[in-house]
């Protein structure tokens, strides 16, 4: 697997972790504004990276996959093959 693909995937995984952690923190500290601002910034960057990854390498998840010509989900390596 090429280096750029692995770097993008790692960045996505890191931001998903941060988003989950911020969500859990905000569940117990709903009055704090900075975590919400951080969450919005992280999820905006996360969406951008996911779009870039999917444009270059195909879908990250099968859910919501739309295709008109063929089912391409199975063409990419499985997570344990990376």
PDB file of N, CA and C in Angstrom:
ATOM      1  N   UNK A   1       0.851  -1.172   0.000  1.00  0.00           N
ATOM      2  CA  UNK A   1       0.000   0.000   0.000  1.00  0.00           C
ATOM      3  C   UNK A   1       0.898   1.236   0.000  1.00  0.00           C
ATOM      4  N   UNK A   2       0.509   2.242  -0.774  1.00  0.00           N
ATOM      5  CA  UNK A   2       1.379   3.405  -0.883  1.00  0.00           C
ATOM      6  C   UNK A   2       1.357   4.258   0.386  1.00  0.00           C
ATOM      7  N   UNK A   3       2.409   5.033   0.543  1.00  0.00           N
ATOM      8  CA  UNK A   3       2.634   5.826   1.756  1.00  0.00           C
ATOM      9  C   UNK A   3       1.533   6.858   1.994  1.00  0.00           C
ATOM     10  N   UNK A   4       1.103   7.558   0.948  1.00  0.00           N
ATOM     11  CA  UNK A   4       0.067   8.581   1.105  1.00  0.00           C
ATOM     12  C   UNK A   4      -1.228   7.960   1.616  1.00  0.00           C
ATOM     13  N   UNK A   5      -1.567   6.806   1.104  1.00  0.00           N
ATOM     14  CA  UNK A   5      -2.794   6.133   1.538  1.00  0.00           C
ATOM     15  C   UNK A   5      -2.730   5.794   3.025  1.00  0.00           C
ATOM     16  N   UNK A   6      -1.600   5.254   3.454  1.00  0.00           N
ATOM     17  CA  UNK A   6      -1.436   4.899   4.863  1.00  0.00           C
ATOM     18  C   UNK A   6      -1.463   6.141   5.751  1.00  0.00           C
ATOM     19  N   UNK A   7      -0.849   7.230   5.298  1.00  0.00           N
ATOM     20  CA  UNK A   7      -0.846   8.468   6.082  1.00  0.00           C
ATOM     21  C   UNK A   7      -2.255   9.036   6.217  1.00  0.00           C
ATOM     22  N   UNK A   8      -3.007   9.040   5.124  1.00  0.00           N
ATOM     23  CA  UNK A   8      -4.391   9.519   5.176  1.00  0.00           C
ATOM     24  C   UNK A   8      -5.230   8.667   6.116  1.00  0.00           C
ATOM     25  N   UNK A   9      -5.082   7.366   6.018  1.00  0.00           N
ATOM     26  CA  UNK A   9      -5.844   6.460   6.871  1.00  0.00           C
ATOM     27  C   UNK A   9      -5.501   6.674   8.344  1.00  0.00           C
ATOM     28  N   UNK A  10      -4.237   6.872   8.648  1.00  0.00           N
ATOM     29  CA  UNK A  10      -3.818   7.118  10.026  1.00  0.00           C
ATOM     30  C   UNK A  10      -4.397   8.432  10.544  1.00  0.00           C
ATOM     31  N   UNK A  11      -4.362   9.474   9.724  1.00  0.00           N
ATOM     32  CA  UNK A  11      -4.934  10.761  10.134  1.00  0.00           C
ATOM     33  C   UNK A  11      -6.431  10.634  10.404  1.00  0.00           C
ATOM     34  N   UNK A  12      -7.120   9.897   9.571  1.00  0.00           N
ATOM     35  CA  UNK A  12      -8.560   9.675   9.758  1.00  0.00           C
ATOM     36  C   UNK A  12      -8.810   8.941  11.068  1.00  0.00           C
ATOM     37  N   UNK A  13      -8.047   7.908  11.329  1.00  0.00           N
ATOM     38  CA  UNK A  13      -8.215   7.142  12.569  1.00  0.00           C
ATOM     39  C   UNK A  13      -7.940   8.013  13.795  1.00  0.00           C
ATOM     40  N   UNK A  14      -6.910   8.835  13.726  1.00  0.00           N
ATOM     41  CA  UNK A  14      -6.581   9.709  14.849  1.00  0.00           C
ATOM     42  C   UNK A  14      -7.701  10.716  15.105  1.00  0.00           C
ATOM     43  N   UNK A  15      -8.216  11.323  14.050  1.00  0.00           N
ATOM     44  CA  UNK A  15      -9.284  12.303  14.224  1.00  0.00           C
ATOM     45  C   UNK A  15     -10.584  11.658  14.684  1.00  0.00           C
ATOM     46  N   UNK A  16     -10.860  10.450  14.248  1.00  0.00           N
ATOM     47  CA  UNK A  16     -12.041   9.739  14.746  1.00  0.00           C
ATOM     48  C   UNK A  16     -11.911   9.483  16.242  1.00  0.00           C
ATOM     49  N   UNK A  17     -10.728   9.122  16.693  1.00  0.00           N
ATOM     50  CA  UNK A  17     -10.488   8.921  18.122  1.00  0.00           C
ATOM     51  C   UNK A  17     -10.725  10.217  18.891  1.00  0.00           C
ATOM     52  N   UNK A  18     -10.169  11.317  18.397  1.00  0.00           N
ATOM     53  CA  UNK A  18     -10.341  12.616  19.057  1.00  0.00           C
ATOM     54  C   UNK A  18     -11.815  12.998  19.105  1.00  0.00           C
ATOM     55  N   UNK A  19     -12.537  12.781  18.020  1.00  0.00           N
ATOM     56  CA  UNK A  19     -13.963  13.122  17.978  1.00  0.00           C
ATOM     57  C   UNK A  19     -14.750  12.325  19.014  1.00  0.00           C
ATOM     58  N   UNK A  20     -14.451  11.044  19.155  1.00  0.00           N
ATOM     59  CA  UNK A  20     -15.140  10.218  20.153  1.00  0.00           C
ATOM     60  C   UNK A  20     -14.801  10.702  21.563  1.00  0.00           C
ATOM     61  N   UNK A  21     -13.539  10.984  21.813  1.00  0.00           N
ATOM     62  CA  UNK A  21     -13.132  11.465  23.134  1.00  0.00           C
ATOM     63  C   UNK A  21     -13.803  12.794  23.474  1.00  0.00           C
ATOM     64  N   UNK A  22     -13.862  13.697  22.518  1.00  0.00           N
ATOM     65  CA  UNK A  22     -14.533  14.975  22.760  1.00  0.00           C
ATOM     66  C   UNK A  22     -16.021  14.777  23.017  1.00  0.00           C
ATOM     67  N   UNK A  23     -16.634  13.852  22.304  1.00  0.00           N
ATOM     68  CA  UNK A  23     -18.049  13.549  22.524  1.00  0.00           C
ATOM     69  C   UNK A  23     -18.276  13.068  23.955  1.00  0.00           C
ATOM     70  N   UNK A  24     -17.440  12.169  24.414  1.00  0.00           N
ATOM     71  CA  UNK A  24     -17.565  11.654  25.776  1.00  0.00           C
ATOM     72  C   UNK A  24     -17.345  12.761  26.804  1.00  0.00           C
ATOM     73  N   UNK A  25     -16.372  13.623  26.552  1.00  0.00           N
ATOM     74  CA  UNK A  25     -16.107  14.732  27.467  1.00  0.00           C
ATOM     75  C   UNK A  25     -17.303  15.677  27.527  1.00  0.00           C
ATOM     76  N   UNK A  26     -17.867  15.993  26.374  1.00  0.00           N
ATOM     77  CA  UNK A  26     -19.007  16.921  26.339  1.00  0.00           C
ATOM     78  C   UNK A  26     -20.246  16.319  26.986  1.00  0.00           C
ATOM     79  N   UNK A  27     -20.348  14.996  27.016  1.00  0.00           N
ATOM     80  CA  UNK A  27     -21.466  14.353  27.711  1.00  0.00           C
ATOM     81  C   UNK A  27     -21.464  14.692  29.198  1.00  0.00           C
ATOM     82  N   UNK A  28     -20.280  14.891  29.759  1.00  0.00           N
ATOM     83  CA  UNK A  28     -20.179  15.195  31.190  1.00  0.00           C
ATOM     84  C   UNK A  28     -19.883  16.661  31.474  1.00  0.00           C
ATOM     85  N   UNK A  29     -19.585  17.437  30.441  1.00  0.00           N
ATOM     86  CA  UNK A  29     -19.279  18.861  30.593  1.00  0.00           C
ATOM     87  C   UNK A  29     -19.990  19.666  29.494  1.00  0.00           C
ATOM     88  N   UNK A  30     -21.306  19.584  29.428  1.00  0.00           N
ATOM     89  CA  UNK A  30     -22.031  20.205  28.315  1.00  0.00           C
ATOM     90  C   UNK A  30     -21.980  21.731  28.294  1.00  0.00           C
ATOM     91  N   UNK A  31     -21.620  22.345  29.415  1.00  0.00           N
ATOM     92  CA  UNK A  31     -21.606  23.804  29.483  1.00  0.00           C
ATOM     93  C   UNK A  31     -20.327  24.425  28.925  1.00  0.00           C
ATOM     94  N   UNK A  32     -19.314  23.631  28.683  1.00  0.00           N
ATOM     95  CA  UNK A  32     -18.039  24.166  28.204  1.00  0.00           C
ATOM     96  C   UNK A  32     -18.073  24.355  26.690  1.00  0.00           C
ATOM     97  N   UNK A  33     -17.679  25.538  26.269  1.00  0.00           N
ATOM     98  CA  UNK A  33     -17.759  25.880  24.843  1.00  0.00           C
ATOM     99  C   UNK A  33     -16.543  25.431  24.031  1.00  0.00           C
ATOM    100  N   UNK A  34     -15.372  25.453  24.641  1.00  0.00           N
ATOM    101  CA  UNK A  34     -14.159  25.121  23.884  1.00  0.00           C
ATOM    102  C   UNK A  34     -14.170  23.691  23.349  1.00  0.00           C
ATOM    103  N   UNK A  35     -14.582  22.704  24.135  1.00  0.00           N
ATOM    104  CA  UNK A  35     -14.642  21.345  23.567  1.00  0.00           C
ATOM    105  C   UNK A  35     -15.588  21.248  22.369  1.00  0.00           C
ATOM    106  N   UNK A  36     -16.680  21.994  22.406  1.00  0.00           N
ATOM    107  CA  UNK A  36     -17.607  21.988  21.271  1.00  0.00           C
ATOM    108  C   UNK A  36     -16.951  22.600  20.037  1.00  0.00           C
ATOM    109  N   UNK A  37     -16.230  23.699  20.239  1.00  0.00           N
ATOM    110  CA  UNK A  37     -15.511  24.320  19.119  1.00  0.00           C
ATOM    111  C   UNK A  37     -14.446  23.367  18.578  1.00  0.00           C
ATOM    112  N   UNK A  38     -13.745  22.697  19.485  1.00  0.00           N
ATOM    113  CA  UNK A  38     -12.730  21.719  19.070  1.00  0.00           C
ATOM    114  C   UNK A  38     -13.368  20.575  18.290  1.00  0.00           C
ATOM    115  N   UNK A  39     -14.505  20.092  18.787  1.00  0.00           N
ATOM    116  CA  UNK A  39     -15.225  19.008  18.119  1.00  0.00           C
ATOM    117  C   UNK A  39     -15.619  19.414  16.701  1.00  0.00           C
ATOM    118  N   UNK A  40     -16.172  20.605  16.564  1.00  0.00           N
ATOM    119  CA  UNK A  40     -16.583  21.077  15.236  1.00  0.00           C
ATOM    120  C   UNK A  40     -15.390  21.189  14.292  1.00  0.00           C
ATOM    121  N   UNK A  41     -14.266  21.664  14.804  1.00  0.00           N
ATOM    122  CA  UNK A  41     -13.056  21.782  13.984  1.00  0.00           C
ATOM    123  C   UNK A  41     -12.538  20.398  13.582  1.00  0.00           C
ATOM    124  N   UNK A  42     -12.500  19.482  14.533  1.00  0.00           N
ATOM    125  CA  UNK A  42     -12.005  18.126  14.269  1.00  0.00           C
ATOM    126  C   UNK A  42     -12.890  17.413  13.254  1.00  0.00           C
ATOM    127  N   UNK A  43     -14.206  17.497  13.433  1.00  0.00           N
ATOM    128  CA  UNK A  43     -15.096  16.774  12.520  1.00  0.00           C
ATOM    129  C   UNK A  43     -15.105  17.393  11.124  1.00  0.00           C
ATOM    130  N   UNK A  44     -14.883  18.701  11.042  1.00  0.00           N
ATOM    131  CA  UNK A  44     -14.773  19.329   9.718  1.00  0.00           C
ATOM    132  C   UNK A  44     -13.534  18.815   8.990  1.00  0.00           C
ATOM    133  N   UNK A  45     -12.413  18.763   9.702  1.00  0.00           N
ATOM    134  CA  UNK A  45     -11.173  18.239   9.115  1.00  0.00           C
ATOM    135  C   UNK A  45     -11.327  16.750   8.777  1.00  0.00           C
ATOM    136  N   UNK A  46     -11.995  16.019   9.647  1.00  0.00           N
ATOM    137  CA  UNK A  46     -12.229  14.593   9.427  1.00  0.00           C
ATOM    138  C   UNK A  46     -13.023  14.358   8.148  1.00  0.00           C
ATOM    139  N   UNK A  47     -14.082  15.105   7.958  1.00  0.00           N
ATOM    140  CA  UNK A  47     -14.891  14.964   6.738  1.00  0.00           C
ATOM    141  C   UNK A  47     -14.057  15.265   5.496  1.00  0.00           C
ATOM    142  N   UNK A  48     -13.225  16.289   5.593  1.00  0.00           N
ATOM    143  CA  UNK A  48     -12.369  16.656   4.468  1.00  0.00           C
ATOM    144  C   UNK A  48     -11.396  15.524   4.120  1.00  0.00           C
ATOM    145  N   UNK A  49     -10.776  14.946   5.138  1.00  0.00           N
ATOM    146  CA  UNK A  49      -9.835  13.843   4.903  1.00  0.00           C
ATOM    147  C   UNK A  49     -10.538  12.609   4.357  1.00  0.00           C
ATOM    148  N   UNK A  50     -11.730  12.318   4.866  1.00  0.00           N
ATOM    149  CA  UNK A  50     -12.486  11.172   4.358  1.00  0.00           C
ATOM    150  C   UNK A  50     -12.842  11.364   2.890  1.00  0.00           C
ATOM    151  N   UNK A  51     -13.250  12.563   2.524  1.00  0.00           N
ATOM    152  CA  UNK A  51     -13.579  12.835   1.124  1.00  0.00           C
ATOM    153  C   UNK A  51     -12.350  12.678   0.241  1.00  0.00           C
ATOM    154  N   UNK A  52     -11.209  13.187   0.716  1.00  0.00           N
ATOM    155  CA  UNK A  52      -9.967  13.056  -0.050  1.00  0.00           C
ATOM    156  C   UNK A  52      -9.590  11.585  -0.217  1.00  0.00           C
ATOM    157  N   UNK A  53      -9.661  10.828   0.874  1.00  0.00           N
ATOM    158  CA  UNK A  53      -9.324   9.406   0.815  1.00  0.00           C
ATOM    159  C   UNK A  53     -10.233   8.677  -0.166  1.00  0.00           C
ATOM    160  N   UNK A  54     -11.530   8.899  -0.057  1.00  0.00           N
ATOM    161  CA  UNK A  54     -12.485   8.183  -0.905  1.00  0.00           C
ATOM    162  C   UNK A  54     -12.366   8.589  -2.370  1.00  0.00           C
ATOM    163  N   UNK A  55     -11.988   9.818  -2.616  1.00  0.00           N
ATOM    164  CA  UNK A  55     -11.777  10.258  -4.001  1.00  0.00           C
ATOM    165  C   UNK A  55     -10.585   9.524  -4.616  1.00  0.00           C
ATOM    166  N   UNK A  56      -9.541   9.330  -3.810  1.00  0.00           N
ATOM    167  CA  UNK A  56      -8.324   8.690  -4.309  1.00  0.00           C
ATOM    168  C   UNK A  56      -8.385   7.163  -4.291  1.00  0.00           C
ATOM    169  N   UNK A  57      -9.012   6.593  -3.248  1.00  0.00           N
ATOM    170  CA  UNK A  57      -8.884   5.152  -3.020  1.00  0.00           C
ATOM    171  C   UNK A  57     -10.197   4.384  -2.928  1.00  0.00           C
ATOM    172  N   UNK A  58     -11.311   5.070  -2.955  1.00  0.00           N
ATOM    173  CA  UNK A  58     -12.590   4.381  -2.839  1.00  0.00           C
ATOM    174  C   UNK A  58     -13.171   4.510  -1.442  1.00  0.00           C
ATOM    175  N   UNK A  59     -14.339   3.921  -1.231  1.00  0.00           N
ATOM    176  CA  UNK A  59     -15.066   4.110   0.027  1.00  0.00           C
ATOM    177  C   UNK A  59     -14.354   3.514   1.243  1.00  0.00           C
ATOM    178  N   UNK A  60     -14.500   4.216   2.362  1.00  0.00           N
ATOM    179  CA  UNK A  60     -13.978   3.720   3.634  1.00  0.00           C
ATOM    180  C   UNK A  60     -14.944   2.740   4.291  1.00  0.00           C
ATOM    181  N   UNK A  61     -16.232   2.952   4.058  1.00  0.00           N
ATOM    182  CA  UNK A  61     -17.258   2.087   4.636  1.00  0.00           C
ATOM    183  C   UNK A  61     -18.273   1.743   3.558  1.00  0.00           C
ATOM    184  N   UNK A  62     -18.882   0.597   3.695  1.00  0.00           N
ATOM    185  CA  UNK A  62     -19.864   0.165   2.711  1.00  0.00           C
ATOM    186  C   UNK A  62     -21.175   0.935   2.862  1.00  0.00           C
ATOM    187  N   UNK A  63     -21.473   1.407   4.056  1.00  0.00           N
ATOM    188  CA  UNK A  63     -22.726   2.100   4.308  1.00  0.00           C
ATOM    189  C   UNK A  63     -22.787   3.401   3.526  1.00  0.00           C
ATOM    190  N   UNK A  64     -23.860   3.583   2.786  1.00  0.00           N
ATOM    191  CA  UNK A  64     -24.034   4.801   2.012  1.00  0.00           C
ATOM    192  C   UNK A  64     -23.340   4.780   0.667  1.00  0.00           C
ATOM    193  N   UNK A  65     -22.719   3.687   0.338  1.00  0.00           N
ATOM    194  CA  UNK A  65     -22.029   3.572  -0.950  1.00  0.00           C
ATOM    195  C   UNK A  65     -23.050   3.628  -2.077  1.00  0.00           C
ATOM    196  N   UNK A  66     -22.829   4.532  -2.988  1.00  0.00           N
ATOM    197  CA  UNK A  66     -23.704   4.638  -4.159  1.00  0.00           C
ATOM    198  C   UNK A  66     -22.877   4.355  -5.401  1.00  0.00           C
ATOM    199  N   UNK A  67     -23.391   3.515  -6.221  1.00  0.00           N
ATOM    200  CA  UNK A  67     -22.683   3.186  -7.447  1.00  0.00           C
ATOM    201  C   UNK A  67     -23.698   2.911  -8.540  1.00  0.00           C
ATOM    202  N   UNK A  68     -23.314   3.230  -9.745  1.00  0.00           N
ATOM    203  CA  UNK A  68     -24.227   3.011 -10.860  1.00  0.00           C
ATOM    204  C   UNK A  68     -23.732   1.938 -11.813  1.00  0.00           C
ATOM    205  N   UNK A  69     -22.427   1.709 -11.832  1.00  0.00           N
ATOM    206  CA  UNK A  69     -21.901   0.753 -12.801  1.00  0.00           C
ATOM    207  C   UNK A  69     -21.653  -0.635 -12.209  1.00  0.00           C
ATOM    208  N   UNK A  70     -21.021  -0.693 -11.032  1.00  0.00           N
ATOM    209  CA  UNK A  70     -20.754  -1.993 -10.411  1.00  0.00           C
ATOM    210  C   UNK A  70     -20.458  -1.803  -8.931  1.00  0.00           C
ATOM    211  N   UNK A  71     -20.535  -2.875  -8.199  1.00  0.00           N
ATOM    212  CA  UNK A  71     -20.281  -2.868  -6.765  1.00  0.00           C
ATOM    213  C   UNK A  71     -18.773  -2.947  -6.553  1.00  0.00           C
ATOM    214  N   UNK A  72     -18.133  -1.802  -6.259  1.00  0.00           N
ATOM    215  CA  UNK A  72     -16.674  -1.745  -6.192  1.00  0.00           C
ATOM    216  C   UNK A  72     -16.118  -1.935  -4.786  1.00  0.00           C
ATOM    217  N   UNK A  73     -16.983  -2.065  -3.807  1.00  0.00           N
ATOM    218  CA  UNK A  73     -16.538  -2.194  -2.420  1.00  0.00           C
ATOM    219  C   UNK A  73     -15.548  -3.344  -2.245  1.00  0.00           C
ATOM    220  N   UNK A  74     -15.747  -4.423  -2.955  1.00  0.00           N
ATOM    221  CA  UNK A  74     -14.899  -5.606  -2.770  1.00  0.00           C
ATOM    222  C   UNK A  74     -13.561  -5.513  -3.494  1.00  0.00           C
ATOM    223  N   UNK A  75     -13.344  -4.464  -4.277  1.00  0.00           N
ATOM    224  CA  UNK A  75     -12.104  -4.335  -5.041  1.00  0.00           C
ATOM    225  C   UNK A  75     -10.902  -3.953  -4.188  1.00  0.00           C
ATOM    226  N   UNK A  76     -11.126  -3.259  -3.101  1.00  0.00           N
ATOM    227  CA  UNK A  76     -10.033  -2.747  -2.275  1.00  0.00           C
ATOM    228  C   UNK A  76      -9.576  -3.799  -1.272  1.00  0.00           C
ATOM    229  N   UNK A  77      -8.350  -3.639  -0.761  1.00  0.00           N
ATOM    230  CA  UNK A  77      -7.880  -4.585   0.254  1.00  0.00           C
ATOM    231  C   UNK A  77      -8.742  -4.491   1.521  1.00  0.00           C
ATOM    232  N   UNK A  78      -8.932  -5.608   2.166  1.00  0.00           N
ATOM    233  CA  UNK A  78      -9.638  -5.634   3.442  1.00  0.00           C
ATOM    234  C   UNK A  78      -8.707  -5.073   4.515  1.00  0.00           C
ATOM    235  N   UNK A  79      -9.246  -4.593   5.626  1.00  0.00           N
ATOM    236  CA  UNK A  79      -8.384  -3.992   6.661  1.00  0.00           C
ATOM    237  C   UNK A  79      -7.237  -4.888   7.102  1.00  0.00           C
ATOM    238  N   UNK A  80      -7.461  -6.188   7.197  1.00  0.00           N
ATOM    239  CA  UNK A  80      -6.401  -7.089   7.641  1.00  0.00           C
ATOM    240  C   UNK A  80      -5.382  -7.371   6.536  1.00  0.00           C
ATOM    241  N   UNK A  81      -5.662  -6.902   5.322  1.00  0.00           N
ATOM    242  CA  UNK A  81      -4.715  -7.076   4.220  1.00  0.00           C
ATOM    243  C   UNK A  81      -3.788  -5.873   4.069  1.00  0.00           C
ATOM    244  N   UNK A  82      -4.028  -4.837   4.832  1.00  0.00           N
ATOM    245  CA  UNK A  82      -3.210  -3.618   4.716  1.00  0.00           C
ATOM    246  C   UNK A  82      -1.970  -3.718   5.563  1.00  0.00           C
TER     247      UNK A  82
END
